[in-house]
Short mmCIF file of N, CA and C in Angstrom, two decimals:
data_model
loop_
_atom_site.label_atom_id
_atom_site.label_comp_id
_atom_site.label_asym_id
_atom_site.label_seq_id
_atom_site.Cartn_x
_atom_site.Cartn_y
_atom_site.Cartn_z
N UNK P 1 19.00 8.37 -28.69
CA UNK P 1 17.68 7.95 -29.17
C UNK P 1 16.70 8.03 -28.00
N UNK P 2 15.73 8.55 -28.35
CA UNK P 2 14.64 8.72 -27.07
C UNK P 2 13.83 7.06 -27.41
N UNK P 3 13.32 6.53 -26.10
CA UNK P 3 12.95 5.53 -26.03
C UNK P 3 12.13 5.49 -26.41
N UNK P 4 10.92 6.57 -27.13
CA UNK P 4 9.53 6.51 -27.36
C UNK P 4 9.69 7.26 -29.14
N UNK P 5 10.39 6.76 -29.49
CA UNK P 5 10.79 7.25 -30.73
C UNK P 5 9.68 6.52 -32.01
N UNK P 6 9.68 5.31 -31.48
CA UNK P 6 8.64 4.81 -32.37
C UNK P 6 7.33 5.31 -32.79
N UNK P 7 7.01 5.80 -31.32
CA UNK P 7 5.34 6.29 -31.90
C UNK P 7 5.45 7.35 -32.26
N UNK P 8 6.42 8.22 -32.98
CA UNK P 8 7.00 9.44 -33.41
C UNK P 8 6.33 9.72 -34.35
N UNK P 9 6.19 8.91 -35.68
CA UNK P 9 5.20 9.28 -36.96
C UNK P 9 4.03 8.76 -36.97
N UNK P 10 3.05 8.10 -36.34
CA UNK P 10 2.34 6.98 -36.47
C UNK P 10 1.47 7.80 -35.00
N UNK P 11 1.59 8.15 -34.19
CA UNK P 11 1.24 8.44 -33.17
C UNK P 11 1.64 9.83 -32.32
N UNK P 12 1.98 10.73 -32.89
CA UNK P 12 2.64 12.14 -32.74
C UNK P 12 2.21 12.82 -31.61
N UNK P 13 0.64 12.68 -31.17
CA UNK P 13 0.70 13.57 -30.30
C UNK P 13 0.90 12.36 -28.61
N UNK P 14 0.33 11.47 -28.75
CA UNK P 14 0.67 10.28 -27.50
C UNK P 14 2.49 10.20 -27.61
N UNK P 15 3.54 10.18 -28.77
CA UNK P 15 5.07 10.73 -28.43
C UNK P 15 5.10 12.02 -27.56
N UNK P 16 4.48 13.26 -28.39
CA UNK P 16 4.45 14.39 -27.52
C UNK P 16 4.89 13.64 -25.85
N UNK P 17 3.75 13.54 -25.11
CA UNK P 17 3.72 13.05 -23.87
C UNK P 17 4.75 12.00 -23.39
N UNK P 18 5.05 11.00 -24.08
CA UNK P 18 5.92 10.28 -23.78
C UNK P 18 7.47 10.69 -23.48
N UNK P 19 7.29 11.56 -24.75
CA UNK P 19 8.82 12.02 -25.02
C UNK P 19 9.05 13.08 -24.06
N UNK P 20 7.87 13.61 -23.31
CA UNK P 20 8.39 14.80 -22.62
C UNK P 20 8.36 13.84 -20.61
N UNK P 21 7.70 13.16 -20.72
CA UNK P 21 7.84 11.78 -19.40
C UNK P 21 9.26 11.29 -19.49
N UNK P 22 9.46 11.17 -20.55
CA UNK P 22 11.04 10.65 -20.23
C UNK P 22 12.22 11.55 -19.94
N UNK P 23 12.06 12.60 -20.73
CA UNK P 23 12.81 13.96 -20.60
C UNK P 23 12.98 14.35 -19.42
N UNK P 24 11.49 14.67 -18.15
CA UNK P 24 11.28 15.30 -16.88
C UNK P 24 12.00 13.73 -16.00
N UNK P 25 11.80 13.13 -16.41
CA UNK P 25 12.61 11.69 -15.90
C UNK P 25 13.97 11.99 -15.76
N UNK P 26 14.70 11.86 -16.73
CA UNK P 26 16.45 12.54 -16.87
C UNK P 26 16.62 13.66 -16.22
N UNK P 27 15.77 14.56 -16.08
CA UNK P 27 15.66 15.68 -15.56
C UNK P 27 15.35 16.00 -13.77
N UNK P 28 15.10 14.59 -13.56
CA UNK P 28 14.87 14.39 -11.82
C UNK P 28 13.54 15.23 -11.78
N UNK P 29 12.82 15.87 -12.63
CA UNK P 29 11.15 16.18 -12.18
C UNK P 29 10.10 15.16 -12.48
N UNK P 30 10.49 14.50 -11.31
CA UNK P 30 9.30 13.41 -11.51
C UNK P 30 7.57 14.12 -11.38
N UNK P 31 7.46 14.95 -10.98
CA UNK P 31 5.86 15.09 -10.63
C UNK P 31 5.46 15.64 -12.07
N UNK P 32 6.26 16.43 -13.10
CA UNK P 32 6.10 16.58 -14.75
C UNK P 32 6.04 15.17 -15.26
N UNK P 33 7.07 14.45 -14.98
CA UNK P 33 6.96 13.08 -15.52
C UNK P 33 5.93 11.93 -15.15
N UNK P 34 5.33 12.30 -14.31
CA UNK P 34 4.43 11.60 -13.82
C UNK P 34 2.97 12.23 -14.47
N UNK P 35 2.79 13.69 -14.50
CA UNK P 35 1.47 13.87 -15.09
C UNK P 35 1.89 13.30 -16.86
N UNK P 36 2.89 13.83 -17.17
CA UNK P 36 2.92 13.53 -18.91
C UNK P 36 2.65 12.29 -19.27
N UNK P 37 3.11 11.11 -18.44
CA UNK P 37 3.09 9.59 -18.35
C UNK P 37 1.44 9.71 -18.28
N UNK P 38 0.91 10.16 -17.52
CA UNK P 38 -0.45 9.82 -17.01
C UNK P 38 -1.66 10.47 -18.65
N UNK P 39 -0.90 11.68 -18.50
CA UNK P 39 -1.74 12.57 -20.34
C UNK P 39 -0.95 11.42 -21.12
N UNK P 40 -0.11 10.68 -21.55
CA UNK P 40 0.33 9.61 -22.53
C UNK P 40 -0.72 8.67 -22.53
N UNK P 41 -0.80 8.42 -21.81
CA UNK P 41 -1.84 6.86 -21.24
C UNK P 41 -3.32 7.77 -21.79
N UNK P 42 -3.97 8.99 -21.22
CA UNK P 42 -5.24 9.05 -21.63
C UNK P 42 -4.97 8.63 -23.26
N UNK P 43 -4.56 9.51 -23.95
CA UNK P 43 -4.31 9.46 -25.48
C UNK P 43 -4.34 7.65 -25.82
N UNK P 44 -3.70 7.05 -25.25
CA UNK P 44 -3.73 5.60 -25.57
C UNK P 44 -5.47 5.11 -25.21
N UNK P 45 -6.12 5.32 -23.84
CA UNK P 45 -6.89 4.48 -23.70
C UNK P 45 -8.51 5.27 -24.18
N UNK P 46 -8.18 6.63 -24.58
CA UNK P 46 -9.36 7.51 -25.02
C UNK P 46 -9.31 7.21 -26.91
N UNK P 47 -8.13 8.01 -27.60
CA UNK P 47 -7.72 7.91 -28.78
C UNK P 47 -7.90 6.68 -29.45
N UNK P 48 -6.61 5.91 -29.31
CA UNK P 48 -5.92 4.51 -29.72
C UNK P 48 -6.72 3.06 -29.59
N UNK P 49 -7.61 3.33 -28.11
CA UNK P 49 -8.02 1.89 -27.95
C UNK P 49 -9.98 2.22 -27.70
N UNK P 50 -9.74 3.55 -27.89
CA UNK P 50 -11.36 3.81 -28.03
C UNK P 50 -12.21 3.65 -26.98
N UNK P 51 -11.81 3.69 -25.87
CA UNK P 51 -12.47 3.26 -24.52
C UNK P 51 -12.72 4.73 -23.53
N UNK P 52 -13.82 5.17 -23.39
CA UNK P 52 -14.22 6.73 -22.93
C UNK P 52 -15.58 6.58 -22.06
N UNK P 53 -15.82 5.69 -21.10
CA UNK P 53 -17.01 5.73 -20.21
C UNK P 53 -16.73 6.98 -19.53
N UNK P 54 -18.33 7.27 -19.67
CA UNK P 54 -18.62 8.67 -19.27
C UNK P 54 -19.14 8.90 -17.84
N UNK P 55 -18.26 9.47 -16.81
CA UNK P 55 -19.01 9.33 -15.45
C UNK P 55 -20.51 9.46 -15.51
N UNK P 56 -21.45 9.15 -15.16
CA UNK P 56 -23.07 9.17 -15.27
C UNK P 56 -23.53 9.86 -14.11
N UNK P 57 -22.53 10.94 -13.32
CA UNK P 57 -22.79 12.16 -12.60
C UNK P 57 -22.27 13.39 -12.78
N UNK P 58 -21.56 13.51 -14.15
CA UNK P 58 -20.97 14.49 -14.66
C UNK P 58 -21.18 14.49 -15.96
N UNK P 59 -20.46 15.44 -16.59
CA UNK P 59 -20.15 15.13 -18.00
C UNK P 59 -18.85 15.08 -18.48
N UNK P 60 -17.51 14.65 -17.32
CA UNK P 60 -16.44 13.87 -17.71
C UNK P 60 -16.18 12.40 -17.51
N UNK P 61 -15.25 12.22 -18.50
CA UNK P 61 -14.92 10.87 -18.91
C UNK P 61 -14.28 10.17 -17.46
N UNK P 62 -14.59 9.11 -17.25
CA UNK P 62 -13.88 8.37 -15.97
C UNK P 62 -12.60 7.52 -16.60
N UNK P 63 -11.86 8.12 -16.21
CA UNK P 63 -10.69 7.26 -16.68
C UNK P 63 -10.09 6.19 -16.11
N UNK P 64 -9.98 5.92 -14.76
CA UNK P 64 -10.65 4.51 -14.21
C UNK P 64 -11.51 3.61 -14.87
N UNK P 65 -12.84 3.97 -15.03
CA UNK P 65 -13.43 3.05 -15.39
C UNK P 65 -13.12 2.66 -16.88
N UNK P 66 -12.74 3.67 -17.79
CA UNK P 66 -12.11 3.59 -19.02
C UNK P 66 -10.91 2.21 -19.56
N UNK P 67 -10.05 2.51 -18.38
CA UNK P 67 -8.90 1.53 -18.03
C UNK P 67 -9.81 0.56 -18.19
N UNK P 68 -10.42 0.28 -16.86
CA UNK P 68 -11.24 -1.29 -16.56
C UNK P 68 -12.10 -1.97 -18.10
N UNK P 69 -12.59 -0.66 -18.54
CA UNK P 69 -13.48 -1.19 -20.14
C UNK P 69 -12.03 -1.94 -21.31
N UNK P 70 -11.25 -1.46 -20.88
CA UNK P 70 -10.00 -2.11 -21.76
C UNK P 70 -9.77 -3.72 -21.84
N UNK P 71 -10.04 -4.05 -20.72
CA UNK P 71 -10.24 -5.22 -20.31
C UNK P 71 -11.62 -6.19 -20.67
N UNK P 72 -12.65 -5.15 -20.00
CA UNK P 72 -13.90 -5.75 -20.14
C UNK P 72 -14.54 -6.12 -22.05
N UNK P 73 -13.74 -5.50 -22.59
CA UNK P 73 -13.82 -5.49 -23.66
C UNK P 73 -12.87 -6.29 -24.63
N UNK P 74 -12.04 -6.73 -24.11
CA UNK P 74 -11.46 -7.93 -24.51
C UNK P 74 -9.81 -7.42 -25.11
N UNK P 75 -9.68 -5.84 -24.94
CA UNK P 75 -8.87 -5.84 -26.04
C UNK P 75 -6.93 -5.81 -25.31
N UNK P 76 -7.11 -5.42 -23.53
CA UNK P 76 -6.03 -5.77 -22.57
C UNK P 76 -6.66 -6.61 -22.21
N UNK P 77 -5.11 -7.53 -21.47
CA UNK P 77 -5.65 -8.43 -20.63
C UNK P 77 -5.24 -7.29 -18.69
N UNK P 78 -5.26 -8.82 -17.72
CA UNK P 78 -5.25 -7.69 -16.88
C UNK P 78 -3.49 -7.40 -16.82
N UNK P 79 -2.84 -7.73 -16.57
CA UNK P 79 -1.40 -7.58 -16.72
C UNK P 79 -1.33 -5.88 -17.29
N UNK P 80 -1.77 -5.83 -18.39
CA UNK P 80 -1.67 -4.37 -19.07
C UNK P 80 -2.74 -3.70 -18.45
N UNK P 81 -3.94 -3.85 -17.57
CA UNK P 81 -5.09 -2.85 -17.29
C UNK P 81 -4.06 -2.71 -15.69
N UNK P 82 -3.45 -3.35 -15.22
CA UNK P 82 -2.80 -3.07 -13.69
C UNK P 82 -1.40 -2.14 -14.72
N UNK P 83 -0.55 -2.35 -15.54
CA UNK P 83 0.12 -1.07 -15.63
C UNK P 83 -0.32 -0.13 -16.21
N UNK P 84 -1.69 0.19 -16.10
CA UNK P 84 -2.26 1.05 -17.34
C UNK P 84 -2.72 2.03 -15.41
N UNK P 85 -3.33 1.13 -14.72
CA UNK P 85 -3.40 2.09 -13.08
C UNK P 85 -2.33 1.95 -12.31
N UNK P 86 -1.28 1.79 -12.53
CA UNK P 86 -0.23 2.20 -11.97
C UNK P 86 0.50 3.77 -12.50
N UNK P 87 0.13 3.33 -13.80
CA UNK P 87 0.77 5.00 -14.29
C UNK P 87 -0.18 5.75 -13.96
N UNK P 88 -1.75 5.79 -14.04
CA UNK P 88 -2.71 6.52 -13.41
C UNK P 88 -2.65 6.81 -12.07
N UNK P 89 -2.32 6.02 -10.70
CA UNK P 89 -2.32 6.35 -9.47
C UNK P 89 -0.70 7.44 -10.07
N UNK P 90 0.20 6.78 -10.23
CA UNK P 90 1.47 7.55 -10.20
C UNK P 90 0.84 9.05 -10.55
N UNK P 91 0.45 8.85 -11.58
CA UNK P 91 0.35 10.36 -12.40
C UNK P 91 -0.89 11.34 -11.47
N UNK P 92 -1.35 10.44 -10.66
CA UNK P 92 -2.46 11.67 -10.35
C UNK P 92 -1.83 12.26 -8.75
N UNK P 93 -0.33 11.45 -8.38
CA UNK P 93 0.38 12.02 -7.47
C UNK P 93 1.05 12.67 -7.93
N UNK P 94 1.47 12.84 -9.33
CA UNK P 94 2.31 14.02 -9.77
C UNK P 94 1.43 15.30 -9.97
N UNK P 95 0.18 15.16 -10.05
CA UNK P 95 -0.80 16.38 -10.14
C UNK P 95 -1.32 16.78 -8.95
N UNK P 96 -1.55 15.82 -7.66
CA UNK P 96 -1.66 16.44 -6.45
C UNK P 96 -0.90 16.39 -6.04
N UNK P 97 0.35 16.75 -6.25
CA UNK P 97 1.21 15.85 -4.85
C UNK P 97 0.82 17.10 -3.37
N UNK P 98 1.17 15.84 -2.78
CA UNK P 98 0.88 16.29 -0.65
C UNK P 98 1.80 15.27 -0.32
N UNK P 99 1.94 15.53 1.14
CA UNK P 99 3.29 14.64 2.49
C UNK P 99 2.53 14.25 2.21
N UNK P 100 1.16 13.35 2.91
CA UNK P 100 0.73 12.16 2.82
C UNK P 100 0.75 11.17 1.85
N UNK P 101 1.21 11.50 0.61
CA UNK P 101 0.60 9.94 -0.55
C UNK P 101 2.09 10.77 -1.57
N UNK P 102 3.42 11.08 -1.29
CA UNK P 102 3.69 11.19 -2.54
C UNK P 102 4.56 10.39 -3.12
N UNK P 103 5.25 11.02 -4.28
CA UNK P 103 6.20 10.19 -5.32
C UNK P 103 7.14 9.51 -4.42
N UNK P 104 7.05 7.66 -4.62
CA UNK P 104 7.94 7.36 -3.80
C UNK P 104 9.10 6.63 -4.87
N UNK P 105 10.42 7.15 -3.93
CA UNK P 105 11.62 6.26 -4.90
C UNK P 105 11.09 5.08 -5.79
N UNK P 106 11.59 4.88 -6.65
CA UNK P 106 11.34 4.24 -7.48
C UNK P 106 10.13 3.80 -8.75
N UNK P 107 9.29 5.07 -8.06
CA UNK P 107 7.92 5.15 -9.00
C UNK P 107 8.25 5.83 -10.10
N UNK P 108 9.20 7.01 -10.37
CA UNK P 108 9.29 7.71 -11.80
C UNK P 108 9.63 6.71 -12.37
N UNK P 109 10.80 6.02 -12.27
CA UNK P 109 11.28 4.38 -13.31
C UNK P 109 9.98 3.55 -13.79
N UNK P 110 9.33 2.86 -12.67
CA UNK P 110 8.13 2.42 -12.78
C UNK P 110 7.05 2.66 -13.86
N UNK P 111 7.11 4.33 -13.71
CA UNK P 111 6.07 4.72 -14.19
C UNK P 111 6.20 5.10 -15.57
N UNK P 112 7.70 5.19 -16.14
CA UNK P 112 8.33 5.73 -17.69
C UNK P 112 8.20 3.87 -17.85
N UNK P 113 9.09 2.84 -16.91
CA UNK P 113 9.02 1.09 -17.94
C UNK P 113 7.56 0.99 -17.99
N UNK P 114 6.56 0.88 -17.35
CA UNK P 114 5.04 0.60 -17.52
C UNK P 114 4.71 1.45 -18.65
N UNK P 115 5.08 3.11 -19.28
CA UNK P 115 4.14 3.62 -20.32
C UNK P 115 5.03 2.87 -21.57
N UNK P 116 6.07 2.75 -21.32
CA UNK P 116 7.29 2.11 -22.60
C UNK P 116 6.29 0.84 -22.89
N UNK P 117 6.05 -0.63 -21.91
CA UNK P 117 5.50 -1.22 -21.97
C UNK P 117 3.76 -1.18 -23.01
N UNK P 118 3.08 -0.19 -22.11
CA UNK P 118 1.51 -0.24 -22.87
C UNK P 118 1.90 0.42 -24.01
N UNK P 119 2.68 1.15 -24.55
CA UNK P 119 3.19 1.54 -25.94
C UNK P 119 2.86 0.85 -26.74
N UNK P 120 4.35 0.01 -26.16
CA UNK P 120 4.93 -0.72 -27.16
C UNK P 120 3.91 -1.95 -27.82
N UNK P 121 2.83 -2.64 -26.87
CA UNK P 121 1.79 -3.60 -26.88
C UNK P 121 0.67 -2.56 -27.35
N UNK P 122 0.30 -1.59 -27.04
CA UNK P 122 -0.39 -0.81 -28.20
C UNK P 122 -0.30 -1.08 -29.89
N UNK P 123 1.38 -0.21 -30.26
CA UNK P 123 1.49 -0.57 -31.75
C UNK P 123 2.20 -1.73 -32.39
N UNK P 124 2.62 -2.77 -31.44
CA UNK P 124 2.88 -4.42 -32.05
C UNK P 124 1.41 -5.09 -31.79
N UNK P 125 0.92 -4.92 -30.77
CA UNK P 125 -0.10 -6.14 -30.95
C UNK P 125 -1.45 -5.74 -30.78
N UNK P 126 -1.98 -4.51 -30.69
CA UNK P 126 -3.32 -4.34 -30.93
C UNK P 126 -3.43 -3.44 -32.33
N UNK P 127 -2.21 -2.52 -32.65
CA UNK P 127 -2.13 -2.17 -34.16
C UNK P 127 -1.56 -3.17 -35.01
N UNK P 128 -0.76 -3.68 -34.29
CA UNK P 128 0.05 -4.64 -36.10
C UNK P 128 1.22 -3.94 -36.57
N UNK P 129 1.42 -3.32 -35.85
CA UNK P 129 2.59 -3.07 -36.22
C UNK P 129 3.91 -3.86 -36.39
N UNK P 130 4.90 -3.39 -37.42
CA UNK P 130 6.18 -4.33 -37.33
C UNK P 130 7.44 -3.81 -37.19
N UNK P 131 8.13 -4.03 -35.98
CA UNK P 131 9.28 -3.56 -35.62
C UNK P 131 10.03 -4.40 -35.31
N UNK P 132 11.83 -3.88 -35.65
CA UNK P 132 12.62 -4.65 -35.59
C UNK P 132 14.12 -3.78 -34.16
N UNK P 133 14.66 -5.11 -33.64
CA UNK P 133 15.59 -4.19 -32.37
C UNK P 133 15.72 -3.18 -32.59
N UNK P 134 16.92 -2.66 -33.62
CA UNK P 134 17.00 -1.34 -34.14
C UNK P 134 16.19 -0.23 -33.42
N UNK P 135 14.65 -0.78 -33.89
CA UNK P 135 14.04 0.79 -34.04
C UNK P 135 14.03 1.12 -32.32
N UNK P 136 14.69 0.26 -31.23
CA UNK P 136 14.53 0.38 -29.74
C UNK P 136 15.70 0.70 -29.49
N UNK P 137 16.40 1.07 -28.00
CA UNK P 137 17.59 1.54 -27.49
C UNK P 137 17.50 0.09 -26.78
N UNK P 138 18.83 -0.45 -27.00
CA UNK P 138 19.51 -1.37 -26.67
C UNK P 138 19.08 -2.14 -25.34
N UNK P 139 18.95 -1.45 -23.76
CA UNK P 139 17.85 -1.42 -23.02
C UNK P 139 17.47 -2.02 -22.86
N UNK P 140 16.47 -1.72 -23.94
CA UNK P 140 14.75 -1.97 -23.85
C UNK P 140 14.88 -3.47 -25.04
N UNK P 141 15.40 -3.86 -25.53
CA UNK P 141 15.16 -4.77 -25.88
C UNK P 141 15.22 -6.32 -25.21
N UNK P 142 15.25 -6.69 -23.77
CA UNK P 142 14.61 -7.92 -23.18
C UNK P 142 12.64 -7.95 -23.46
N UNK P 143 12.00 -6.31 -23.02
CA UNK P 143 11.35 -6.05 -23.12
C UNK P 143 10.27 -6.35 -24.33
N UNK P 144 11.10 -5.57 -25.55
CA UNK P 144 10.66 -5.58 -26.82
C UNK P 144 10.69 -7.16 -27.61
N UNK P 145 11.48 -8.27 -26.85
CA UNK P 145 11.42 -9.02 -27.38
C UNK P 145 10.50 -10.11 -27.42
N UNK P 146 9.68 -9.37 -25.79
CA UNK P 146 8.38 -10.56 -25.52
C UNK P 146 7.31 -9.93 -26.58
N UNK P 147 7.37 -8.86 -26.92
CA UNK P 147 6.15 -8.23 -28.39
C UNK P 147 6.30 -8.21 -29.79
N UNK P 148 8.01 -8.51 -30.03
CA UNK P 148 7.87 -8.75 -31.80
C UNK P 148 8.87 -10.43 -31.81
N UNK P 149 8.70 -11.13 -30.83
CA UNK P 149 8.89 -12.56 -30.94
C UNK P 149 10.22 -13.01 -31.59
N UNK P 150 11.23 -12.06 -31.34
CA UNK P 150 12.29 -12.37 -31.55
C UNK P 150 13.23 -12.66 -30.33
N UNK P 151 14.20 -13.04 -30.46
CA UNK P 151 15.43 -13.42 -29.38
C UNK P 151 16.57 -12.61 -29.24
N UNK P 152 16.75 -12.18 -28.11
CA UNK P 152 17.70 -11.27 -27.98
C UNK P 152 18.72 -12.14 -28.28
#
């Protein structure tokens, strides 16, 4: 079972990305897994949660400040806007990577539990969604249990 199986019908092209972050994960290519994690997250905070400030010296979207409107807007708190720029710093070292700033041990993990995380609090608690253990890999359910209020 792929861990991002849920947003499979409901969310198809933000799985796309997920499902292929976890894949380059198993696969030891973290710097794929790190941009796909990072394209997962736009789809969540552009698409899903509707948040697209527009740099006001260009005509692209700041996705930084996008993140931060998630917050400012009531709909993350900060807990989820800090793993929402953690997968963003991660992911924009999988798109530049250089010796100076790169992928360090333990950031691909990091960076696949943090997108599992804003997922999963995406479609339980800002969609409404209703899911039960099952629909998760075994895992992930300490996780899943702080979002559909059940007990492992």
């Amino acid at each position: 079972m792929n861990r991002f199986d849920f947003l499979e019908y409901d969310y198809p092209e933000t799985y796309k990305y997920c499902s292929r972050a976890e894949k380059y994960f198993h696969d030891g290519c973290f710097e794929d897994e790190a941009i796909n994690a990072r394209t997962a997250l736009s789809k969540i905070v552009y698409k899903h949660l509707d948040c697209h400030i527009k740099d006001p010296q260009s005509r692209y979207v700041d996705f930084l400040e996008s993140i931060n409107e998630t917050e400012a807007r009531g709909i993350a708190d900060e807990h989820k806007v800090n793993l929402m720029h953690r997968i963003r710093k991660i992911g924009n070292k999988g798109a530049h990577p250089n010796s100076w700033d790169p992928i360090l041990a333990g950031e691909p993990e990091e960076c696949l539990d943090n997108l599992f995380e804003v997922a999963l609090w995406l479609v339980v608690i800002v969609k409404g969604q209703k899911y039960n253990f099952n629909d998760f890999n075994e895992e992930d359910w300490p996780m899943v249990a702080r979002y559909i209020g059940q007990n492992v």
